[in-house]
XYZ file of C-alpha atoms in Angstrom:
336
model
C -13.870 0.395 1.212
C -15.286 0.390 4.335
C -16.247 3.780 5.814
C -15.367 1.723 9.594
C -11.283 2.339 9.162
C -10.923 5.907 9.507
C -12.237 3.942 13.703
C -10.490 1.187 13.090
C -7.370 2.496 12.418
C -7.078 5.457 15.063
C -7.332 2.861 17.898
C -4.405 1.196 16.833
C -2.550 3.815 16.579
C -3.272 4.580 20.034
C -2.174 1.105 20.841
C 1.133 1.259 18.656
C 1.995 4.365 20.522
C 1.944 3.004 24.185
C 4.681 -0.089 22.960
C 7.982 0.400 23.857
C 9.017 -2.329 21.775
C 8.888 -0.742 18.290
C 8.947 2.605 19.201
C 12.848 1.259 19.846
C 15.137 -0.512 17.905
C 15.110 -3.336 16.077
C 18.983 -3.629 15.932
C 20.200 -3.718 11.999
C 21.237 -7.624 12.356
C 19.317 -10.282 11.966
C 19.243 -12.330 15.061
C 17.408 -15.642 13.331
C 16.220 -16.623 10.800
C 12.554 -18.963 10.106
C 12.182 -20.988 7.312
C 9.378 -21.784 5.799
C 8.537 -24.362 3.038
C 5.741 -26.063 1.794
C 7.032 -28.799 0.866
C 8.922 -30.257 4.259
C 11.394 -28.970 4.553
C 11.530 -25.678 6.377
C 10.448 -26.225 9.592
C 6.847 -24.566 8.669
C 4.731 -24.664 5.641
C 2.360 -21.768 6.690
C 4.112 -18.862 6.593
C 1.375 -18.047 9.428
C 2.075 -20.675 11.709
C 6.492 -18.627 11.436
C 4.853 -15.525 12.701
C 2.817 -17.290 15.622
C 6.365 -18.691 16.896
C 7.785 -15.323 17.396
C 7.247 -13.689 21.249
C 5.534 -10.892 22.071
C 7.103 -8.004 21.624
C 10.873 -8.971 20.377
C 12.699 -6.146 19.832
C 15.405 -7.864 18.103
C 15.104 -8.849 13.563
C 13.719 -11.707 12.793
C 13.259 -13.060 9.985
C 10.897 -15.910 8.276
C 11.914 -16.404 4.357
C 9.973 -17.657 2.936
C 10.427 -20.884 -0.012
C 9.071 -20.794 -3.783
C 6.011 -21.901 -3.855
C 1.988 -20.698 -3.460
C 0.884 -19.899 -0.401
C -2.390 -19.573 0.192
C -2.874 -18.289 3.388
C -4.445 -15.945 4.990
C -1.480 -13.962 6.962
C -1.676 -11.302 9.693
C 0.948 -10.193 12.344
C -0.331 -8.994 15.862
C -0.206 -5.550 17.466
C 2.158 -7.884 19.439
C 5.016 -8.967 17.652
C 7.104 -6.125 16.110
C 10.771 -6.293 13.994
C 9.531 -9.560 11.934
C 11.222 -9.272 8.280
C 9.697 -11.830 5.867
C 11.176 -12.707 2.222
C 10.286 -14.620 -0.293
C 12.578 -15.884 -3.306
C 11.443 -13.332 -5.596
C 8.059 -11.412 -6.868
C 5.835 -14.043 -8.183
C 8.001 -16.923 -7.227
C 7.033 -17.185 -4.033
C 2.655 -15.880 -3.736
C 0.789 -15.808 -0.360
C -2.334 -15.544 -1.563
C -6.358 -15.353 -0.480
C -10.111 -15.243 -2.057
C -11.877 -13.152 0.780
C -13.745 -9.983 0.700
C -15.855 -7.653 1.983
C -15.784 -5.319 4.108
C -12.008 -4.430 4.294
C -10.905 -4.932 7.848
C -11.602 -8.302 7.258
C -10.626 -9.324 3.548
C -6.956 -8.776 3.990
C -4.597 -11.553 2.202
C -1.804 -10.056 4.548
C -2.272 -7.726 7.418
C 0.325 -5.943 9.347
C 0.028 -4.260 12.744
C 3.136 -3.176 14.152
C 5.620 -1.008 13.577
C 8.930 -2.074 12.327
C 8.005 -4.747 9.913
C 9.440 -5.225 6.623
C 8.023 -7.162 3.450
C 10.014 -7.960 0.002
C 10.941 -10.284 -2.345
C 7.431 -11.555 -3.023
C 3.629 -11.403 -4.169
C 1.078 -10.767 -2.054
C -2.678 -11.180 -3.978
C -6.153 -11.076 -3.684
C -7.784 -14.167 -6.176
C -11.206 -12.261 -5.559
C -12.313 -9.839 -8.252
C -9.685 -11.833 -10.265
C -11.555 -14.243 -11.971
C -13.126 -14.476 -15.478
C -15.671 -16.636 -14.237
C -17.868 -17.265 -11.019
C -20.593 -19.899 -10.165
C -23.305 -17.529 -9.018
C -24.794 -15.258 -11.732
C -24.841 -13.203 -8.091
C -20.826 -12.564 -8.088
C -19.798 -8.789 -8.421
C -17.631 -7.231 -7.809
C -15.943 -6.332 -4.230
C -13.711 -5.377 -1.944
C -11.354 -7.343 -1.671
C -7.924 -6.532 -0.230
C -4.299 -7.361 -0.920
C -2.300 -6.130 1.962
C -2.860 -3.680 4.910
C -0.651 -1.777 6.416
C -1.733 -0.559 10.555
C 1.778 -0.537 11.724
C 3.859 2.416 11.697
C 7.858 2.774 10.685
C 7.268 -0.356 7.430
C 8.771 -1.158 3.975
C 7.881 -3.194 0.837
C 11.101 -3.944 -0.539
C 10.562 -5.573 -4.326
C 6.868 -7.061 -3.431
C 3.899 -7.603 -6.418
C 0.481 -6.572 -4.974
C -1.993 -7.532 -7.100
C -6.109 -7.037 -6.757
C -8.944 -5.076 -8.560
C -10.753 -3.100 -5.695
C -8.928 -1.771 -2.673
C -5.824 -3.564 -2.779
C -3.464 -1.802 -0.960
C -4.862 -0.588 1.913
C -2.556 1.921 3.072
C -4.128 2.765 6.374
C -1.584 4.746 8.366
C 2.162 5.371 9.775
C 4.459 5.901 7.703
C 5.617 3.574 5.049
C 8.731 3.113 2.502
C 7.126 1.217 -0.975
C 10.202 0.527 -3.323
C 11.127 -0.339 -6.585
C 6.805 -3.068 -6.204
C 4.948 -3.313 -8.563
C 0.955 -2.342 -8.064
C -2.245 -3.147 -9.775
C -5.879 -2.695 -9.938
C -8.558 -1.062 -10.800
C -10.523 0.779 -8.368
C -9.420 2.571 -5.616
C -6.153 0.908 -5.043
C -4.120 2.456 -3.040
C -6.018 4.118 -0.489
C -6.113 4.880 3.490
C -4.216 7.460 5.719
C -0.696 6.764 5.178
C 1.804 8.583 5.153
C 3.938 7.482 2.457
C 6.762 7.631 -0.398
C 5.901 4.833 -3.544
C 9.504 5.026 -4.783
C 10.563 3.421 -8.014
C 7.337 1.724 -8.387
C 4.910 1.024 -11.401
C 1.534 0.828 -10.860
C -0.494 -0.861 -13.512
C -4.134 -0.329 -13.891
C -6.452 -2.650 -15.078
C -8.841 -4.681 -15.029
C -8.369 -7.336 -16.880
C -11.108 -9.477 -17.035
C -13.087 -7.496 -16.115
C -13.050 -5.113 -18.562
C -16.128 -5.155 -19.495
C -18.007 -4.500 -15.656
C -15.004 -1.148 -15.429
C -15.005 1.214 -17.994
C -12.567 4.038 -15.916
C -11.355 3.918 -12.242
C -8.916 5.478 -10.276
C -5.039 5.354 -8.853
C -5.246 6.121 -5.024
C -7.846 7.619 -1.600
C -5.492 9.286 0.236
C -7.919 10.399 3.721
C -6.100 12.852 5.568
C -8.240 14.110 7.699
C -6.955 18.069 8.458
C -3.983 20.254 8.139
C -2.352 19.467 10.633
C -2.616 15.705 9.046
C 0.971 14.956 8.158
C 0.046 11.939 5.877
C -0.142 12.335 2.468
C 0.446 9.693 -0.670
C 4.152 10.210 -2.927
C 4.767 9.004 -5.605
C 8.755 9.234 -5.891
C 10.167 8.575 -10.375
C 8.512 4.744 -11.455
C 5.622 4.527 -13.307
C 1.885 4.783 -14.473
C 1.221 1.948 -17.106
C -2.226 -0.221 -17.473
C -5.261 -1.102 -20.100
C -7.961 0.876 -18.049
C -8.194 4.111 -17.338
C -7.923 5.979 -14.324
C -7.970 8.973 -12.162
C -4.498 9.384 -10.440
C -7.384 9.908 -7.469
C -10.285 10.817 -5.583
C -10.702 12.466 -2.518
C -10.851 9.447 0.468
C -10.753 12.668 2.863
C -11.314 16.322 3.476
C -7.309 17.786 2.868
C -6.848 14.916 0.827
C -2.539 14.461 0.150
C -1.302 13.181 -3.307
C 1.685 13.625 -5.181
C 3.501 12.464 -8.309
C 7.524 13.532 -8.710
C 9.106 12.554 -12.148
C 6.879 9.961 -12.895
C 5.994 8.093 -16.103
C 1.957 8.489 -17.137
C 0.945 6.475 -19.744
C -2.632 8.098 -21.212
C -4.308 5.515 -20.083
C -4.498 8.418 -17.465
C -8.093 10.481 -17.547
C -7.204 14.112 -18.677
C -8.929 15.768 -16.329
C -6.370 14.033 -13.773
C -8.350 13.953 -9.899
C -11.867 14.154 -8.594
C -13.522 14.923 -5.377
C -15.712 11.906 -4.357
C -17.863 12.835 -1.357
C -15.859 15.560 -1.029
C -16.981 18.628 -2.854
C -16.410 22.321 -2.420
C -13.233 21.148 -0.534
C -11.657 20.738 -3.522
C -8.854 23.554 -2.142
C -8.126 22.252 0.696
C -6.739 19.937 -1.142
C -2.877 18.562 -2.763
C -2.881 17.051 -5.710
C 0.696 17.814 -7.837
C 2.281 16.471 -10.332
C 5.390 17.461 -11.127
C 8.234 17.192 -13.609
C 6.199 14.071 -14.729
C 6.596 12.716 -18.529
C 5.088 10.732 -20.589
C 1.492 10.972 -22.981
C -0.675 10.933 -19.343
C 1.261 13.760 -17.667
C -0.146 16.496 -20.272
C -2.207 18.681 -17.706
C -3.434 21.510 -20.359
C -7.100 19.672 -19.245
C -6.480 19.389 -15.311
C -9.693 20.518 -12.954
C -8.572 23.392 -12.304
C -7.845 22.638 -9.052
C -4.413 21.048 -8.315
C -1.758 22.309 -7.180
C 0.730 24.360 -7.966
C 3.939 22.964 -5.999
C 7.371 24.216 -7.324
C 9.681 22.169 -7.885
C 11.945 22.571 -5.865
C 10.334 22.661 -2.475
C 8.462 19.224 -3.921
C 11.819 17.256 -3.887
C 12.696 18.423 -0.833
C 9.491 18.677 1.098
C 8.229 15.279 -0.248
C 11.664 13.795 -0.009
C 11.780 9.706 0.765
C 14.220 11.110 3.660
C 12.287 14.953 4.235
C 8.578 13.143 4.426
C 9.555 9.740 5.654
C 12.371 8.933 8.009
C 12.967 12.374 9.481
C 14.862 9.677 12.454
C 16.652 7.786 10.315
C 14.144 4.358 10.589
C 14.616 3.111 7.009
C 18.275 2.829 7.856
C 17.843 0.741 10.594
C 16.317 -2.072 8.165
C 19.722 -5.146 7.891
C 20.402 -5.116 4.267
C 19.023 -7.927 1.567
């Protein structure tokens, strides 16, 4: 991961906050649909061309319907284009993929900057690190982001995110991930987002590179202060895989990650959590597991500084409605 991301996130947040279009509602209906089909039957052959066609500071929902197929391209939704829905034909049916790596701020296959963005029914992948053969003997595992989300009030439904290191960069803002599949091995959900992962399947695996990754980390959350509202909440869902993993390591001195009623498989390392570069700040972290189940849910060998949160308190404070949907933005997302 790049340690420049905090500066970038703060810079972009100031831009987002100044936009009245992204702060106001987009309505609750799709007013126009743009079809993308790589075979040529749609208006555009690439996802990026369809996004580019949307008018600046759009204030009504525009759907970009991406037909089945594999789209090899880097996709960026610019800050000036809110109120966009990108919808595929299904997970592993519509796939957007690319092979970039190195710095996190330039490697992402799919990058979203504005508020009020919805992505659903598709797969987004970064293929770097995922191939078992590389032509150059100097090749090594590097950060390779599949998705980077900067904008507030963004939602991802029925999506697959595939990578190995730094798969999902949850940069900043309130985000709702529901019924998603997220795959990786090293810090593969990271950033300063204020997000709920609801009924998501987390798969910890290094795939063909298992011999090079002896263990990994699911989250690297970067909360910076006690007043910072960010944090990752995993509500129900499951953690499984083939690579042993910590549930998280600290990417900030007040890192916050909570698992509630999640099915944790035996791949979870007994200690559960790691301070990383913030050893000495452990009492400032909020790492908690509430009513979890499964072979990996035994907390008897967890680090002594995990938070002991009351079940009722956790369910209320970290519910979707309380943690990210205080103003009801999710209910304004048009239905499938």
